[in-house]
Short mmCIF file of C-alpha atoms in Angstrom, two decimals:
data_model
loop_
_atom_site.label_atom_id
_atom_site.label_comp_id
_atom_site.label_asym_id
_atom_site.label_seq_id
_atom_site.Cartn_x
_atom_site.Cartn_y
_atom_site.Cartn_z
CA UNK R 15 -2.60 44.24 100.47
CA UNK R 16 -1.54 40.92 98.08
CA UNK R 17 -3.63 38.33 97.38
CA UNK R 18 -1.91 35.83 99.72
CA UNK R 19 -2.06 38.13 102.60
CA UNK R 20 -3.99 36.26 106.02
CA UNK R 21 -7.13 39.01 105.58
CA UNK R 22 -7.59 37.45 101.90
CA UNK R 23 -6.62 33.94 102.77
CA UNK R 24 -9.60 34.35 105.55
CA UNK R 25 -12.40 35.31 102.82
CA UNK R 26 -11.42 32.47 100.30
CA UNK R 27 -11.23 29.78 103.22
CA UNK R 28 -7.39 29.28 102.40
CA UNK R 29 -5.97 30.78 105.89
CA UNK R 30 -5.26 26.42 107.04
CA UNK R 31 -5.54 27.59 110.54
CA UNK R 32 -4.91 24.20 112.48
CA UNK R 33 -7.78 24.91 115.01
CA UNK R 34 -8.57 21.00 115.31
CA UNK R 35 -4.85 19.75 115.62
CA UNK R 36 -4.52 22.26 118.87
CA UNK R 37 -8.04 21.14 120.29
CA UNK R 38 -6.21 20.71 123.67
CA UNK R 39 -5.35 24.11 123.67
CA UNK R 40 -8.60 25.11 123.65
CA UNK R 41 -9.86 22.65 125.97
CA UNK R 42 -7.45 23.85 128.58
CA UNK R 43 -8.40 27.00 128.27
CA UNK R 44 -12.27 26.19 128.38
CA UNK R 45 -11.68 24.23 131.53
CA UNK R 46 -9.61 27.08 133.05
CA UNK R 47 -12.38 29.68 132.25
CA UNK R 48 -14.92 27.11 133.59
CA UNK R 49 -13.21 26.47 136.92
CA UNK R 50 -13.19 30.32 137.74
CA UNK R 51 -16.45 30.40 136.96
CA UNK R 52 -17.05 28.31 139.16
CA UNK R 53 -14.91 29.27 142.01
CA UNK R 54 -16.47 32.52 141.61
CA UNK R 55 -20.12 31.43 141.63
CA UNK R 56 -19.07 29.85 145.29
CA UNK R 57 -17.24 32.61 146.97
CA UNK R 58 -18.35 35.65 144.94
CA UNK R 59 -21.76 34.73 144.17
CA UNK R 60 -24.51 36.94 142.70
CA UNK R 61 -25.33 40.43 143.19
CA UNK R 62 -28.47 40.13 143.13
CA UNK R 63 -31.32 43.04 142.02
CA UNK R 64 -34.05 44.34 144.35
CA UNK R 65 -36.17 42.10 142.05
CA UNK R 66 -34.81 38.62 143.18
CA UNK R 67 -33.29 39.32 146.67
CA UNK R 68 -36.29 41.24 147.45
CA UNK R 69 -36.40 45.11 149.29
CA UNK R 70 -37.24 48.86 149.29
CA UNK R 71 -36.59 51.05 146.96
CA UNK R 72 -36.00 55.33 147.27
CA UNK R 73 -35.68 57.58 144.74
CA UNK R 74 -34.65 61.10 145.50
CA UNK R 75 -34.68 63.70 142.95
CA UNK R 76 -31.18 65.37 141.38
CA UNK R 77 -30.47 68.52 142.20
CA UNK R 78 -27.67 71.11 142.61
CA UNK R 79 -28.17 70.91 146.22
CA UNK R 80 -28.41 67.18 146.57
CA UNK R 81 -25.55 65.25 145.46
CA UNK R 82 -25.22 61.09 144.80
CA UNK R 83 -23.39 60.70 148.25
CA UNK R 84 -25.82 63.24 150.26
CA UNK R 85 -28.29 60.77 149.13
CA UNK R 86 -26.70 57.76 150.56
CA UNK R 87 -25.41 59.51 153.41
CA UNK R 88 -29.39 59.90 154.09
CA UNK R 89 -30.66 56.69 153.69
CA UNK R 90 -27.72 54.84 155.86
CA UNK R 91 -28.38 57.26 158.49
CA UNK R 92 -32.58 57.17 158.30
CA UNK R 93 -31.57 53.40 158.26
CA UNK R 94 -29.52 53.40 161.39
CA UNK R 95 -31.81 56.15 163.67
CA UNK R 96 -34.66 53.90 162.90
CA UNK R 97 -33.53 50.65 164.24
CA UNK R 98 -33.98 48.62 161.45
CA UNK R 99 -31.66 45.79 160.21
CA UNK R 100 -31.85 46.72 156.80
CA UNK R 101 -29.03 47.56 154.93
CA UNK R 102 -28.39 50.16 151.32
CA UNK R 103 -26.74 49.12 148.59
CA UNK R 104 -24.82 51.76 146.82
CA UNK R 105 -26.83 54.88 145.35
CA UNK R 106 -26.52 55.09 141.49
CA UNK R 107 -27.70 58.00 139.49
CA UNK R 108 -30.16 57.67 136.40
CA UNK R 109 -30.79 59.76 133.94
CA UNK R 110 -28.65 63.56 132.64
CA UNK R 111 -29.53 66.96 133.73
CA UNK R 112 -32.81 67.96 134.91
CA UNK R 113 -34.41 64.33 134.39
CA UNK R 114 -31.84 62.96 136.54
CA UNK R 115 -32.59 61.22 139.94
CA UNK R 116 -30.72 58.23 142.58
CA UNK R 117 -31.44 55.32 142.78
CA UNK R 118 -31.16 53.94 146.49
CA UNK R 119 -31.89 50.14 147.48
CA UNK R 120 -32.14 48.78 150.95
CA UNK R 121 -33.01 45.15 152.07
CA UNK R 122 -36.78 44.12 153.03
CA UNK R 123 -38.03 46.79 155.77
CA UNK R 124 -40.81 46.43 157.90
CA UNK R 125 -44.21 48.12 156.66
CA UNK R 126 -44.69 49.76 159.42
CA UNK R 127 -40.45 51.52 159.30
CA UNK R 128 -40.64 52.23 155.81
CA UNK R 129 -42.63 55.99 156.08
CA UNK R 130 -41.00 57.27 158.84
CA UNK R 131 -37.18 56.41 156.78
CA UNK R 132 -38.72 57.66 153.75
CA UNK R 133 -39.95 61.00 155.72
CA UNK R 134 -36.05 61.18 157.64
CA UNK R 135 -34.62 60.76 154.12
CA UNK R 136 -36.64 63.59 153.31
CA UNK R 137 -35.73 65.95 156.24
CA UNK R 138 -31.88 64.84 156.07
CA UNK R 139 -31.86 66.10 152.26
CA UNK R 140 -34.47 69.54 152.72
CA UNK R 141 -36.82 68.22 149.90
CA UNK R 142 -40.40 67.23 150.25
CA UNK R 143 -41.56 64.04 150.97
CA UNK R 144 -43.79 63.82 148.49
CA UNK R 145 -41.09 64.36 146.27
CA UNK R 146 -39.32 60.72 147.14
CA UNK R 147 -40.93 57.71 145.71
CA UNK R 148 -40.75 54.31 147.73
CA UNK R 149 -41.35 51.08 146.39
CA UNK R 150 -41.48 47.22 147.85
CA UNK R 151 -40.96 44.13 146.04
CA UNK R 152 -40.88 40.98 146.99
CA UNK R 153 -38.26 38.11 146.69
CA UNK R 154 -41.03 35.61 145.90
CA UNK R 155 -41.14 37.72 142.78
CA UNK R 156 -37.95 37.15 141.62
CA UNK R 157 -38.48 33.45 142.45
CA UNK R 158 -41.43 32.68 140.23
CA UNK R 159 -38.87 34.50 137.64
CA UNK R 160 -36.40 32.40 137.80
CA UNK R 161 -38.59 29.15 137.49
CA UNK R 162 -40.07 30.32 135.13
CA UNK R 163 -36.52 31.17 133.33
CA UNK R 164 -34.97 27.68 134.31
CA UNK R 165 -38.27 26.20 132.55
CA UNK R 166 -37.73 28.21 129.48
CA UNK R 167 -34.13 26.97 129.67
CA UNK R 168 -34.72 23.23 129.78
CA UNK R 169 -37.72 23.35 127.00
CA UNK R 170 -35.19 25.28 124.86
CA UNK R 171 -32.20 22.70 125.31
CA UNK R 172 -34.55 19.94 124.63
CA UNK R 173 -36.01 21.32 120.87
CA UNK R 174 -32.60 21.98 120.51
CA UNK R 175 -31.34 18.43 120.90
CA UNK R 176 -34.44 17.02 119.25
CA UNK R 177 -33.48 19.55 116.03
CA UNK R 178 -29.96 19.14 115.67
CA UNK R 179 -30.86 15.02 115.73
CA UNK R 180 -32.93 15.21 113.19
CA UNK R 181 -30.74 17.34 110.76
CA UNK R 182 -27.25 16.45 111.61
CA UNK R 183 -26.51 13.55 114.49
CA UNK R 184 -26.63 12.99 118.19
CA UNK R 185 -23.17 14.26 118.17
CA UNK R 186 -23.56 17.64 116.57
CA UNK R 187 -26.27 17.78 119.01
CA UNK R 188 -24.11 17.17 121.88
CA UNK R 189 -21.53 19.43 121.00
CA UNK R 190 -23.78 22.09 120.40
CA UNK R 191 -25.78 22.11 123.80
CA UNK R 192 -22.13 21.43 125.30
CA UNK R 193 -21.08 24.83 123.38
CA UNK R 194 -24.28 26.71 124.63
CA UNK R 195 -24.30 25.59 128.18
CA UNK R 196 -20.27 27.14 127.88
CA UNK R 197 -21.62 30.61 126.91
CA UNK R 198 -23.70 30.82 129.62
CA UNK R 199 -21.36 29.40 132.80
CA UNK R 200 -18.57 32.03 131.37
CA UNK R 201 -21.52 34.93 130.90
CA UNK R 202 -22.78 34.16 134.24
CA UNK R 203 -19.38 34.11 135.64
CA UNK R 204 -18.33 37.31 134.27
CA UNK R 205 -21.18 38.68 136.40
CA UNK R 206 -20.51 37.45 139.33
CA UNK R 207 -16.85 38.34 139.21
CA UNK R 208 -17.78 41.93 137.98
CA UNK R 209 -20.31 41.64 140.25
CA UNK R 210 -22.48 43.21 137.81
CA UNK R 211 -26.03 43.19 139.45
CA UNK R 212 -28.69 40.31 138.51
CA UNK R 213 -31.92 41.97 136.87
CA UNK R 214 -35.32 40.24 135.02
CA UNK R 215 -33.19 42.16 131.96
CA UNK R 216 -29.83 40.20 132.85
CA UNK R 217 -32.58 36.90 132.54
CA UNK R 218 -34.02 38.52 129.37
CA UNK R 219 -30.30 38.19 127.91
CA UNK R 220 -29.10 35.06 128.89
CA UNK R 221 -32.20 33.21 126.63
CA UNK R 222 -31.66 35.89 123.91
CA UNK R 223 -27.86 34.64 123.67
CA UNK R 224 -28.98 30.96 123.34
CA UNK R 225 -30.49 31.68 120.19
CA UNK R 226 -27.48 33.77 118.72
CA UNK R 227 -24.52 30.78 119.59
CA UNK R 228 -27.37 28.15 118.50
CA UNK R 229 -27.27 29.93 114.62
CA UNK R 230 -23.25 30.29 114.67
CA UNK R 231 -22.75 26.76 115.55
CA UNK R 232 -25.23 25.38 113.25
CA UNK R 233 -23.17 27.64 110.34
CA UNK R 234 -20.17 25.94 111.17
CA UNK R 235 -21.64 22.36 111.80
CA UNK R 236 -23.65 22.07 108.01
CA UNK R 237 -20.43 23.07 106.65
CA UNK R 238 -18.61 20.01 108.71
CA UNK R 239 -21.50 17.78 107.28
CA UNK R 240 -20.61 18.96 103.77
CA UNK R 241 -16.96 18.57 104.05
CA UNK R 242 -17.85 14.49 105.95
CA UNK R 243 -20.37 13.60 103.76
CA UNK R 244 -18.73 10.19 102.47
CA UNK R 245 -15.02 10.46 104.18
CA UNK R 246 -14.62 7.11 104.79
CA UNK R 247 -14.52 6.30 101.00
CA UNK R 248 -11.50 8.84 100.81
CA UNK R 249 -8.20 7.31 101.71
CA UNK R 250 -6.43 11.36 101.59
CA UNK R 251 -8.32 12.90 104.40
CA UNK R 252 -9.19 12.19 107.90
CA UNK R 253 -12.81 13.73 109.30
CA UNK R 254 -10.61 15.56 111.62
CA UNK R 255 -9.09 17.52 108.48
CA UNK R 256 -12.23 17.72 106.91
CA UNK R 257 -13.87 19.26 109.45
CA UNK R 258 -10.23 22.04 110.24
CA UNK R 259 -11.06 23.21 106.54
CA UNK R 260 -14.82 23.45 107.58
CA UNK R 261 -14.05 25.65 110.37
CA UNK R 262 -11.44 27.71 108.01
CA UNK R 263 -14.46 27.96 105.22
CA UNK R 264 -16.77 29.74 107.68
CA UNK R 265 -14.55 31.13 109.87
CA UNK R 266 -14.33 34.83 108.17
CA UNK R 267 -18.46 34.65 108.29
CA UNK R 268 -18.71 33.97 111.88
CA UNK R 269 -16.54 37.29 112.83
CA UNK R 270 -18.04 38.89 110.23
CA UNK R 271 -21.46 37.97 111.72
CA UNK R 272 -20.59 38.55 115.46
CA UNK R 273 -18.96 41.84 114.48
CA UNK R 274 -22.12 42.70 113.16
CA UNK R 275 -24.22 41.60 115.76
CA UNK R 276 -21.80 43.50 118.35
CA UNK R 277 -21.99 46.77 116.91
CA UNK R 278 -25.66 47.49 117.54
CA UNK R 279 -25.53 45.82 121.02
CA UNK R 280 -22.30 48.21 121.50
CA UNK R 281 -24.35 50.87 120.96
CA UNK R 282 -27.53 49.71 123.29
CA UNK R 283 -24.75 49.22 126.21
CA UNK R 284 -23.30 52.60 125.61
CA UNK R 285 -26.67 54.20 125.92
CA UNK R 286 -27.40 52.22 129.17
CA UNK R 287 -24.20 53.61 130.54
CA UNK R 288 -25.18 57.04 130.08
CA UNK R 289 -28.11 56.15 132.19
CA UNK R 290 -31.27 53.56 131.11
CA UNK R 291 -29.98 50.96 133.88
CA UNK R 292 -31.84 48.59 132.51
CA UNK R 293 -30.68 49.00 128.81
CA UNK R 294 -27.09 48.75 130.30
CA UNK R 295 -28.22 45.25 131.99
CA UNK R 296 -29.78 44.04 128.45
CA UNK R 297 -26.86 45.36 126.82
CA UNK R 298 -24.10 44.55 128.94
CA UNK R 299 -25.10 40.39 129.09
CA UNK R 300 -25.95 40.26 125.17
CA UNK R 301 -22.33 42.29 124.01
CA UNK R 302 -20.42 39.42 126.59
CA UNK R 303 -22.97 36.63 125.68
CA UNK R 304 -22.83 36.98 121.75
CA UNK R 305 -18.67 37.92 122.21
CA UNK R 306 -18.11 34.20 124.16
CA UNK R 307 -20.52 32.93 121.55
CA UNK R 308 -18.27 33.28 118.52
CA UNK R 309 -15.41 31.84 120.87
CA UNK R 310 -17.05 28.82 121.44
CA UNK R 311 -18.59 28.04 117.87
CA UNK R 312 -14.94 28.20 116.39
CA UNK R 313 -12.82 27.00 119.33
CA UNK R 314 -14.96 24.61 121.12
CA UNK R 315 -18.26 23.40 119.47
CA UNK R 316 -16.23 21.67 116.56
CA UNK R 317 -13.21 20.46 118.61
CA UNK R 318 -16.13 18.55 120.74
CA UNK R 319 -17.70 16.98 118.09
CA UNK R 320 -14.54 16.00 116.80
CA UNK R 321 -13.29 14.62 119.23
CA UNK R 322 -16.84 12.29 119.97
CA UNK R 323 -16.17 11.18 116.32
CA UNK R 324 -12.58 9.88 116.73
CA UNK R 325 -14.78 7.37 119.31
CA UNK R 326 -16.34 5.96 116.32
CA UNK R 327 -14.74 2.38 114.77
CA UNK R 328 -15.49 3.30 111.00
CA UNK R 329 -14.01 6.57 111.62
CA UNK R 330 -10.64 5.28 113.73
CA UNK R 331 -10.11 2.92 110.74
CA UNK R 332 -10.46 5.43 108.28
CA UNK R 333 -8.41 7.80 109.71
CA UNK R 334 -5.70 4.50 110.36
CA UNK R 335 -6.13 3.53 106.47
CA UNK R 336 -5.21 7.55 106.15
CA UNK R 337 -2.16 7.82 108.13
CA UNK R 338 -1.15 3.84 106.47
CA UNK R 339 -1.56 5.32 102.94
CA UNK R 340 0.47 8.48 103.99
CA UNK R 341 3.22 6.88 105.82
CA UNK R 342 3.71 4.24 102.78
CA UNK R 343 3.64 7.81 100.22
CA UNK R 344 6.68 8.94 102.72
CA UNK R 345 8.52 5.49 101.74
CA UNK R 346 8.10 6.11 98.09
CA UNK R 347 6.02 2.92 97.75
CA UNK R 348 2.70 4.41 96.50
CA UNK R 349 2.63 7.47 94.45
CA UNK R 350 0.41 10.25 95.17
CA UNK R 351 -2.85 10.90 93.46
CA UNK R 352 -3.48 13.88 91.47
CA UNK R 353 -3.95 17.10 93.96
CA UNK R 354 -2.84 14.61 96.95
CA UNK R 355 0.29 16.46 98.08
CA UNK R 356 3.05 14.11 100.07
CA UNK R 357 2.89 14.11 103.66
CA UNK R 358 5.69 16.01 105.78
CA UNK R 359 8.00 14.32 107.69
CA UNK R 360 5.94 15.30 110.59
CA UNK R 361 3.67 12.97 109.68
CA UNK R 362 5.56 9.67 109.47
CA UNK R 363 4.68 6.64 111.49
CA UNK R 364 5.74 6.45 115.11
CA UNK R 365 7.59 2.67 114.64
CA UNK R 366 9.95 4.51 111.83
CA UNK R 367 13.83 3.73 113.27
CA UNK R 368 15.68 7.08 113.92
CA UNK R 369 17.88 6.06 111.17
CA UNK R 370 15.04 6.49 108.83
CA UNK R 371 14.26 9.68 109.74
CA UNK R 372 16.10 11.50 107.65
CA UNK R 373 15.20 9.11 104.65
CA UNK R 374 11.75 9.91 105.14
CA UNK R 375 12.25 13.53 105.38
CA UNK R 376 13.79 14.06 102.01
CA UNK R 377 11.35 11.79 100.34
CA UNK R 378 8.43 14.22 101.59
CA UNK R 379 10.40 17.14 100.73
CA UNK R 380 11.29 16.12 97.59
CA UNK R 381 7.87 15.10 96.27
CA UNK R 382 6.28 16.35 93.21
CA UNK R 383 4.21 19.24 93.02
CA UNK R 384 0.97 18.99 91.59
CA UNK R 385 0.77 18.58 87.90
CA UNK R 386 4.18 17.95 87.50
CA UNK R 387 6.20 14.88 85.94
CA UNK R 388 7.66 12.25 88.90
CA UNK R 389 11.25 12.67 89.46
CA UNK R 390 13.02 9.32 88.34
CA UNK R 391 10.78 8.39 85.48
CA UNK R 392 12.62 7.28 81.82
CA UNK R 393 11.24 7.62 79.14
CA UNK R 394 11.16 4.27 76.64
CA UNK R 395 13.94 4.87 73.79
CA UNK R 396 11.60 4.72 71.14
CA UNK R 397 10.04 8.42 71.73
CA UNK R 398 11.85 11.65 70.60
CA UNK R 399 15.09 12.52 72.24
CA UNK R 400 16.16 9.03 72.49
CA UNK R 401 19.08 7.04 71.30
CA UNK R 402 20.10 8.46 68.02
CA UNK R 403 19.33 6.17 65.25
CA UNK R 404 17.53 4.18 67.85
CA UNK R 405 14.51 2.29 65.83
CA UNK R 406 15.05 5.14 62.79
CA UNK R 407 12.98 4.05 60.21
CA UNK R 408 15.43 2.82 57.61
CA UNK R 409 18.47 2.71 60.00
CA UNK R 410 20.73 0.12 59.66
CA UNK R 411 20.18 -3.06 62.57
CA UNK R 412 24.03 -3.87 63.95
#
């Protein structure tokens, strides 16, 4: 691969990815990802486990005889021939070969029902009663679990704020908690389009996530603060440009570190697939939640806190004074500094008459590279090369 190629350009920071000057972009798409979110959280809603919405629970025993949908046929039917209200949600299997059972879950039942459609499940499938487990939990459970959750939540958000205050600014620390409360509306509305079921595990995973996007964004945001630190005594770049190189500086360690962090949470979601439900619910929230995570630390956090700065009066006059000096470069009226390349014509200013366009144009084009002598400069006659028997020491004076 050469040494210019995008993969090496990445590691040494050099890729000039123009994430901030397409901020709207990725706005757009933030706001589209957010409104499904929440169009799904109104008409799809959760699918909620036995754990919050509160039920019974059968397991039956795998077996060459009994199959997944002998089970379920079982249940619906001990359901119906008991008169209960109570409805099954799918049967799922768990566990391989001879450890292997189902998995059936009905809404609440009535204490008194729940024996005699545990002993028809039984009869329906020719196994022993004994054999099939029941359990009851109740939705008050799940309640105190999501207080409790929404709790953690708010305490977390707050030390987070406090933090990022105290070692950055109050708008780092917006953009942050703005970037964190993103990865969890498009987590949780992955879910409830998937309609991926709602566990204490799924909770367990949505706080664990927090913590992950929190570390990415702070990468990303100390480099910003390095790259700021004194822009407005710079009249060659604006803090939006400063903090595009930031982004490009740290932008190869933040896939580098999500990759990393994926890999191992790949590998606890494939192992819940083959049957630990709840690793598959731990899994399955982390892999999306640390995934959306990179997104937003490189196409969101920074654009935010960005944009708050462009609020800020030093920081619209500095970046005016930037676009001034830049504009009067274009016009050839101030030469550029040392390692200050000319602006394109892209960047002229918006009063320039069409006429000057193309004026403008060819003097950014045509301006020197760095290090190298200004087109149009003499030198005096008295150097070498000059006028022969110009100043010669002994030459005759005419």
């Amino acid at each position: 691969m050469s040494k210019s190629g995008l993969a090496n350009r990445l590691y040494r920071g050099e890729a000039g990815l123009n994430l901030i000057g397409k901020r709207k972009i990725w706005f757009g798409v933030a706001g589209a990802l957010i409104l499904v979110a929440l169009l799904s959280f109104g008409i799809n809603r959760f699918t909620l486990g036995i754990e919050f919405a509160g039920g019974n629970q059968f397991i039956v025993p795998a077996s060459n005889s009994v199959t997944l949908s002998d089970a379920q046929d079982a249940v619906d039917k001990a359901l119906a021939d008991n008169n209960t209200e109570a409805t099954a949600l799918p049967a799922t299997e768990v566990g391989r070969g001879g450890q292997a059972w189902y998995e059936i879950r009905t809404s609440e039942l009535d204490a008194n029902k729940i024996t005699a459609v545990k002993d028809q499940i039984a009869q329906e499938l020719g196994v022993p009663s004994e054999e099939i487990n029941d359990s009851a939990v109740s939705a008050a459970w799940g309640k105190q679990v999501t207080e409790r959750a929404l709790l953690g939540l708010v305490i977390f958000v707050a030390l987070v704020m406090v933090y990022l205050i105290l070692r950055f600014e109050w708008r780092m620390a917006v953009a942050a908690v703005s970037s964190l409360l993103l990865n969890l509306v498009l987590t949780a509305g992955l879910y409830s389009l998937a309609k991926f079921e709602v566990t204490p595990a799924t909770i367990i995973g949505f706080l664990t996530i927090l913590g992950f996007a929190l570390y990415d964004v702070v990468v990303v945001f100390d480099k910003v603060q390095e790259n700021t630190r004194g822009i407005t005594a710079s009249g060659t770049t604006t803090y939006g440009e400063a903090a595009n190189l930031a982004i490009n500086q740290t932008l190869m360690r933040s896939i580098n570190t999500g990759l990393v962090a994926l890999l191992p949470v790949g590998g606890l979601l494939i192992a819940g697939l083959s049957g630990a439900s709840t690793l598959a619910d731990l899994g399955l929230v982390l892999f999306v939640g640390m995934a959306v995570a990179v997104y937003s630390s490189i196409f969101f956090a920074t654009p935010v806190l960005v944009t708050l700065k462009e609020f800020e009066p030093r920081i619209q006059a500095h970046t005016k004074r930037v676009l001034a000096r830049r504009a009067a470069i274009a016009r050839g009226e101030v030469a550029p500094k040392k390692g200050e390349a000319a602006p394109a014509a892209a960047r002229q200013p918006r009063q320039a008459a069409p006429e000057q366009a193309s004026e403008v144009g060819a003097l950014a084009g045509s301006a020197p590279k760095v290090g190298s002598r200004p087109t149009g400069a003499k030198r005096s006659g008295g150097g070498r090369g000059g006028r022969p028997g110009g100043n010669r020491p002994g030459g005759k004076r005419r």
